């Protein structure tokens, strides 16, 4: 899935880079920025595939030359990936130094060298400073592709050395059409997935193709049971033992958004969580804005600290939020 034509919302971004390539004017470093889940990594992959190829057909790799064979086999010596060793961790200065060593010590296969770094906001001060050295002198035919979901967090000296390509969330219609077609979904299902993914089509696709929606269902059923007194917060927290915490926080926040919207507009149709209409209707009728915002704030705080902490106490975190959820209607 790295054919840019698969993602119509890229618009003319690809053509502009192709034009630079044809005129031999590609920059040393690109910064692909925009929200997560809209295809920046796929764009980077497609560009890397093309530049590594020795015999491209127009703007596509041939898939047959020695270089393409190495790439397809998954171990091209001129392709480098820099990522945090674990989610939420920084990209360490040692990782950047190792990359620099490898760039200096290995011979190129006669084409480009591609370094992809994702997410660039995971660079801390020392690794960013180390990276500046390659950004200043990347060597011939080397392209660094930085991918950032939050470019505002990057050091200005990093940003200013890259040519920036900004990506945006496609229009709801375009995203829904794409998702409906690529997954052969009912429009209502596609629109719910997009709502849960904040409009990002690839994130919506990942939600559908992973077991995330099963986990969501577990949470939703549990939340309804909790309000009816059929389960306890600690029981439900245990049940959610394997669920992704950030997803759970996101889904809770999405429910609260729906409740507020229903209260404000007097509508009985949740915008995103249509499958939980009855539960949300009841909550909207019985709870106060103060309780909703207090829980929403709490969720946001937990989200921020989850990004910073390595080993949260899941059970305690979930239990606290679930208790507060059940207190919405009391
Ligand atoms: Zn090739």
Coordinates of C-alpha atoms and ligand atoms in Angstrom, one line a residue:
X1 CA 0.0 0.0 0.0
X2 CA 2.5 2.6 -1.0
X3 CA 1.0 3.8 -4.3
X4 CA 0.2 7.5 -3.8
X5 CA -2.7 7.2 -6.3
X6 CA -4.5 5.2 -3.5
X7 CA -4.8 8.4 -1.5
X8 CA -6.6 11.1 -3.5
X9 CA -6.4 13.7 -0.7
X10 CA -2.6 14.0 -1.3
X11 CA -3.7 16.3 -4.1
X12 CA -0.8 17.9 -6.0
X13 CA 1.8 17.3 -3.2
X14 CA 3.3 14.2 -5.0
X15 CA 3.4 15.9 -8.4
X16 CA 5.3 18.9 -6.9
X17 CA 8.0 16.6 -5.5
X18 CA 8.1 14.7 -8.8
X19 CA 8.7 18.0 -10.6
X20 CA 11.6 18.7 -8.3
X21 CA 13.0 15.3 -8.9
X22 CA 12.8 15.6 -12.7
X23 CA 14.7 18.9 -12.5
X24 CA 17.3 17.4 -10.1
X25 CA 16.2 19.8 -7.4
X26 CA 15.1 17.5 -4.6
X27 CA 16.0 18.9 -1.2
X28 CA 18.2 17.1 1.3
X29 CA 15.5 16.9 3.8
X30 CA 11.7 16.9 3.7
X31 CA 9.4 17.4 6.7
X32 CA 6.0 15.7 6.2
X33 CA 3.7 17.2 8.7
X34 CA 0.0 16.9 9.6
X35 CA -2.3 14.8 11.8
X36 CA -1.6 11.1 12.4
X37 CA -3.4 8.6 10.2
X38 CA -3.6 10.4 6.9
X39 CA -0.8 8.8 5.0
X40 CA 2.4 10.7 5.6
X41 CA 4.4 7.5 6.2
X42 CA 2.9 6.0 3.0
X43 CA 4.0 9.1 1.1
X44 CA 7.5 8.8 2.5
X45 CA 7.6 5.1 1.6
X46 CA 6.5 5.7 -2.0
X47 CA 9.1 8.4 -2.5
X48 CA 11.8 6.2 -0.9
X49 CA 10.8 3.3 -3.2
X50 CA 11.0 5.4 -6.2
X51 CA 14.4 7.0 -5.4
X52 CA 16.0 3.7 -4.5
X53 CA 15.0 2.2 -7.9
X54 CA 17.7 2.1 -10.6
X55 CA 15.3 1.9 -13.5
X56 CA 12.1 3.8 -12.6
X57 CA 9.2 3.8 -15.0
X58 CA 8.0 7.3 -14.9
X59 CA 7.2 8.1 -11.3
X60 CA 7.1 4.5 -10.2
X61 CA 9.8 2.0 -9.2
X62 CA 10.3 -0.8 -11.6
X63 CA 10.1 -3.5 -8.9
X64 CA 12.6 -5.7 -10.8
X65 CA 16.0 -4.1 -10.7
X66 CA 18.6 -5.3 -8.1
X67 CA 17.8 -2.3 -5.8
X68 CA 14.0 -2.9 -6.0
X69 CA 14.6 -6.6 -5.2
X70 CA 16.6 -5.7 -2.1
X71 CA 13.8 -3.3 -1.1
X72 CA 11.1 -5.8 -1.7
X73 CA 13.0 -8.4 0.3
X74 CA 12.9 -5.9 3.2
X75 CA 16.6 -5.2 3.7
X76 CA 17.8 -2.5 1.5
X77 CA 21.2 -1.3 2.8
X78 CA 20.5 2.3 1.7
X79 CA 17.2 2.6 3.6
X80 CA 17.3 3.6 7.2
X81 CA 14.5 4.0 9.7
X82 CA 14.7 5.9 12.9
X83 CA 12.0 5.4 15.5
X84 CA 11.7 5.4 19.2
X85 CA 12.5 2.0 20.7
X86 CA 9.2 2.0 22.4
X87 CA 6.0 4.0 22.0
X88 CA 6.3 7.3 24.0
X89 CA 10.0 7.1 24.3
X90 CA 12.4 9.6 22.7
X91 CA 14.6 8.8 19.8
X92 CA 17.9 8.6 21.6
X93 CA 21.1 10.4 20.7
X94 CA 22.9 7.0 20.4
X95 CA 20.4 6.0 17.7
X96 CA 21.2 9.1 15.8
X97 CA 25.0 8.6 16.2
X98 CA 24.7 5.1 15.1
X99 CA 22.9 6.3 12.0
X100 CA 25.6 8.8 11.3
X101 CA 28.2 6.1 11.6
X102 CA 26.4 3.8 9.2
X103 CA 25.9 6.6 6.7
X104 CA 29.6 7.3 6.8
X105 CA 30.8 3.7 6.7
X106 CA 28.6 2.0 4.2
X107 CA 28.9 2.2 0.5
X108 CA 25.8 3.2 -1.5
X109 CA 24.3 0.8 -4.0
X110 CA 24.5 3.4 -6.8
X111 CA 21.3 5.2 -6.0
X112 CA 19.8 7.3 -3.3
X113 CA 20.1 6.8 0.4
X114 CA 16.8 7.3 2.3
X115 CA 16.5 8.0 6.0
X116 CA 13.0 8.1 7.4
X117 CA 12.5 9.4 10.9
X118 CA 9.2 9.1 12.6
X119 CA 7.8 10.8 14.6
X120 CA 10.3 13.7 14.5
X121 CA 8.8 15.2 17.7
X122 CA 10.3 12.2 19.5
X123 CA 13.8 13.8 19.1
X124 CA 15.0 15.1 22.4
X125 CA 17.4 18.1 22.6
X126 CA 20.5 16.0 22.3
X127 CA 19.3 13.7 19.5
X128 CA 18.0 16.7 17.6
X129 CA 21.3 18.4 17.9
X130 CA 23.1 15.3 16.7
X131 CA 20.7 15.1 13.8
X132 CA 21.5 18.7 12.8
X133 CA 24.9 17.5 11.7
X134 CA 23.4 15.3 9.0
X135 CA 20.8 17.9 8.1
X136 CA 23.7 20.3 7.5
X137 CA 25.9 17.8 5.5
X138 CA 23.8 14.8 4.5
X139 CA 26.2 13.6 1.8
X140 CA 25.4 13.2 -1.8
X141 CA 22.1 11.6 -3.0
X142 CA 20.9 11.3 0.5
X143 CA 17.3 12.2 1.5
X144 CA 16.1 12.6 5.0
X145 CA 12.4 12.3 5.4
X146 CA 11.1 13.6 8.8
X147 CA 7.5 12.7 9.6
X148 CA 5.8 14.8 12.2
X149 CA 2.3 14.8 13.7
X150 CA 3.2 17.8 15.8
X151 CA 5.7 20.0 13.9
X152 CA 5.3 22.8 16.5
X153 CA 7.2 20.6 18.9
X154 CA 10.3 20.5 16.7
X155 CA 13.3 22.6 17.3
X156 CA 13.2 25.6 14.9
X157 CA 16.7 24.7 13.6
X158 CA 15.4 21.3 12.6
X159 CA 12.3 22.7 10.9
X160 CA 14.2 25.4 9.0
X161 CA 16.6 22.9 7.4
X162 CA 13.8 20.9 5.9
X163 CA 11.4 21.5 3.0
X164 CA 8.0 21.2 4.5
X165 CA 5.1 19.5 3.0
X166 CA 1.9 19.9 5.0
X167 CA -0.8 17.3 4.9
X168 CA -4.4 17.8 6.0
X169 CA -7.4 15.8 7.0
X170 CA -9.5 15.2 3.8
X171 CA -13.0 16.5 3.6
X172 CA -15.6 14.3 5.4
X173 CA -17.1 13.3 2.1
X174 CA -13.8 12.4 0.5
X175 CA -12.7 10.4 3.5
X176 CA -16.1 8.6 3.8
X177 CA -16.0 7.7 0.1
X178 CA -12.5 6.4 0.3
X179 CA -13.2 4.3 3.4
X180 CA -16.5 3.0 2.1
X181 CA -14.8 1.9 -1.2
X182 CA -11.5 0.5 0.2
X183 CA -13.1 -1.5 3.0
X184 CA -16.5 -2.2 1.3
X185 CA -18.4 -0.8 4.2
X186 CA -21.8 0.5 4.8
X187 CA -21.7 4.4 4.8
X188 CA -22.9 4.5 8.4
X189 CA -20.2 2.3 9.6
X190 CA -17.6 4.3 7.6
X191 CA -18.8 7.5 9.1
X192 CA -18.6 6.1 12.6
X193 CA -15.1 4.8 12.1
X194 CA -14.1 8.2 10.8
X195 CA -15.7 9.9 13.7
X196 CA -13.7 7.7 16.1
X197 CA -10.6 8.4 14.1
X198 CA -11.1 12.2 14.1
X199 CA -11.5 12.2 10.4
X200 CA -8.2 10.5 9.6
X201 CA -8.9 7.8 7.0
X202 CA -6.0 5.5 7.6
X203 CA -6.5 5.6 11.3
X204 CA -10.1 4.7 10.6
X205 CA -9.0 1.8 8.4
X206 CA -6.6 0.6 11.1
X207 CA -9.3 0.7 13.8
X208 CA -11.4 -1.5 11.5
X209 CA -8.7 -4.0 10.6
X210 CA -7.3 -4.4 14.1
X211 CA -9.2 -5.8 17.1
X212 CA -9.7 -2.2 18.3
X213 CA -13.4 -2.3 17.5
X214 CA -13.9 -5.5 19.6
X215 CA -12.2 -3.7 22.5
X216 CA -14.4 -0.7 22.0
X217 CA -17.5 -2.9 22.1
X218 CA -16.2 -4.4 25.4
X219 CA -15.8 -1.0 26.8
X220 CA -19.2 0.3 25.5
X221 CA -21.1 -2.7 26.9
X222 CA -19.2 -2.4 30.1
X223 CA -20.1 1.3 30.4
X224 CA -23.8 0.6 29.9
X225 CA -23.7 -2.2 32.5
X226 CA -21.9 0.1 34.9
X227 CA -24.7 2.7 34.7
X228 CA -27.2 -0.1 35.4
X229 CA -25.3 -1.4 38.3
X230 CA -24.6 -4.7 36.6
X231 CA -20.9 -4.5 37.0
X232 CA -18.4 -2.6 39.1
X233 CA -15.6 -0.3 38.0
X234 CA -12.9 -2.7 39.1
X235 CA -14.5 -5.6 37.3
X236 CA -14.7 -3.7 34.1
X237 CA -11.2 -2.4 34.5
X238 CA -9.9 -5.9 34.8
X239 CA -11.9 -7.0 31.8
X240 CA -10.3 -4.3 29.8
X241 CA -6.9 -5.7 30.7
X242 CA -5.7 -6.0 27.0
X243 CA -7.4 -2.9 25.6
X244 CA -5.2 -0.1 24.4
X245 CA -5.4 2.6 27.1
X246 CA -5.1 5.6 24.8
X247 CA -7.9 4.2 22.7
X248 CA -10.1 3.8 25.8
X249 CA -9.5 7.4 26.8
X250 CA -10.2 8.5 23.3
X251 CA -13.5 6.6 23.2
X252 CA -14.6 7.9 26.6
X253 CA -13.9 11.4 25.4
X254 CA -15.8 10.8 22.3
X255 CA -18.9 9.7 24.3
X256 CA -18.7 12.8 26.4
X257 CA -18.5 14.9 23.2
X258 CA -21.7 13.3 22.0
X259 CA -23.4 13.9 25.3
X260 CA -22.5 17.6 25.3
X261 CA -23.6 18.0 21.7
X262 CA -26.9 16.2 22.4
X263 CA -27.5 18.4 25.4
X264 CA -26.8 21.6 23.5
X265 CA -28.7 20.8 20.4
X266 CA -31.6 18.9 22.0
X267 CA -30.9 16.1 19.5
X268 CA -31.3 12.4 20.4
X269 CA -28.8 11.3 17.8
X270 CA -25.2 10.9 18.8
X271 CA -22.9 12.2 16.1
X272 CA -20.2 9.5 16.5
X273 CA -21.4 6.8 18.8
X274 CA -24.7 6.1 17.1
X275 CA -24.6 2.5 18.4
X276 CA -24.8 3.8 22.0
X277 CA -27.7 6.1 21.4
X278 CA -29.9 4.8 24.2
X279 CA -27.2 5.0 26.8
X280 CA -26.1 8.4 25.7
X281 CA -29.6 9.7 25.7
X282 CA -30.1 8.6 29.3
X283 CA -26.8 10.2 30.3
X284 CA -27.5 13.5 28.5
X285 CA -30.8 13.7 30.4
X286 CA -29.4 13.0 33.8
X287 CA -26.0 14.5 34.0
X288 CA -24.7 18.1 34.4
X289 CA -22.2 20.0 32.3
X290 CA -20.0 20.3 35.3
X291 CA -19.7 16.5 35.8
X292 CA -19.0 16.0 32.1
X293 CA -16.3 18.6 31.9
X294 CA -14.7 17.4 35.1
X295 CA -14.4 13.9 33.6
X296 CA -13.3 15.2 30.3
X297 CA -10.5 17.2 32.0
X298 CA -9.5 14.1 33.9
X299 CA -9.3 12.1 30.7
X300 CA -7.2 14.8 29.1
X301 CA -4.8 14.8 32.1
X302 CA -4.4 11.1 31.9
X303 CA -3.8 11.2 28.2
X304 CA -1.0 13.7 28.7
X305 CA 0.6 11.7 31.5
X306 CA 0.3 8.5 29.5
X307 CA 2.5 10.1 26.8
X308 CA 5.1 10.8 29.4
X309 CA 5.1 7.8 31.7
X310 CA 6.3 4.4 30.8
X311 CA 4.4 2.1 33.2
X312 CA 1.0 3.5 34.3
X313 CA -1.0 1.6 36.8
X314 CA -3.7 0.6 34.3
X315 CA -6.1 -0.9 36.7
X316 CA -6.1 2.2 39.0
X317 CA -6.3 4.6 36.1
X318 CA -9.2 2.9 34.4
X319 CA -11.0 2.3 37.7
X320 CA -10.9 5.9 38.6
X321 CA -12.2 7.0 35.3
X322 CA -14.9 4.4 35.3
X323 CA -16.1 5.4 38.8
X324 CA -16.3 8.9 37.6
X325 CA -18.3 7.8 34.5
X326 CA -20.8 5.9 36.7
X327 CA -21.1 9.0 38.9
X328 CA -22.3 11.0 35.9
X329 CA -25.8 9.9 36.5
X330 CA -26.0 9.8 40.2
Ligands
LIG1 ZN1 13.7 -0.8 -9.7

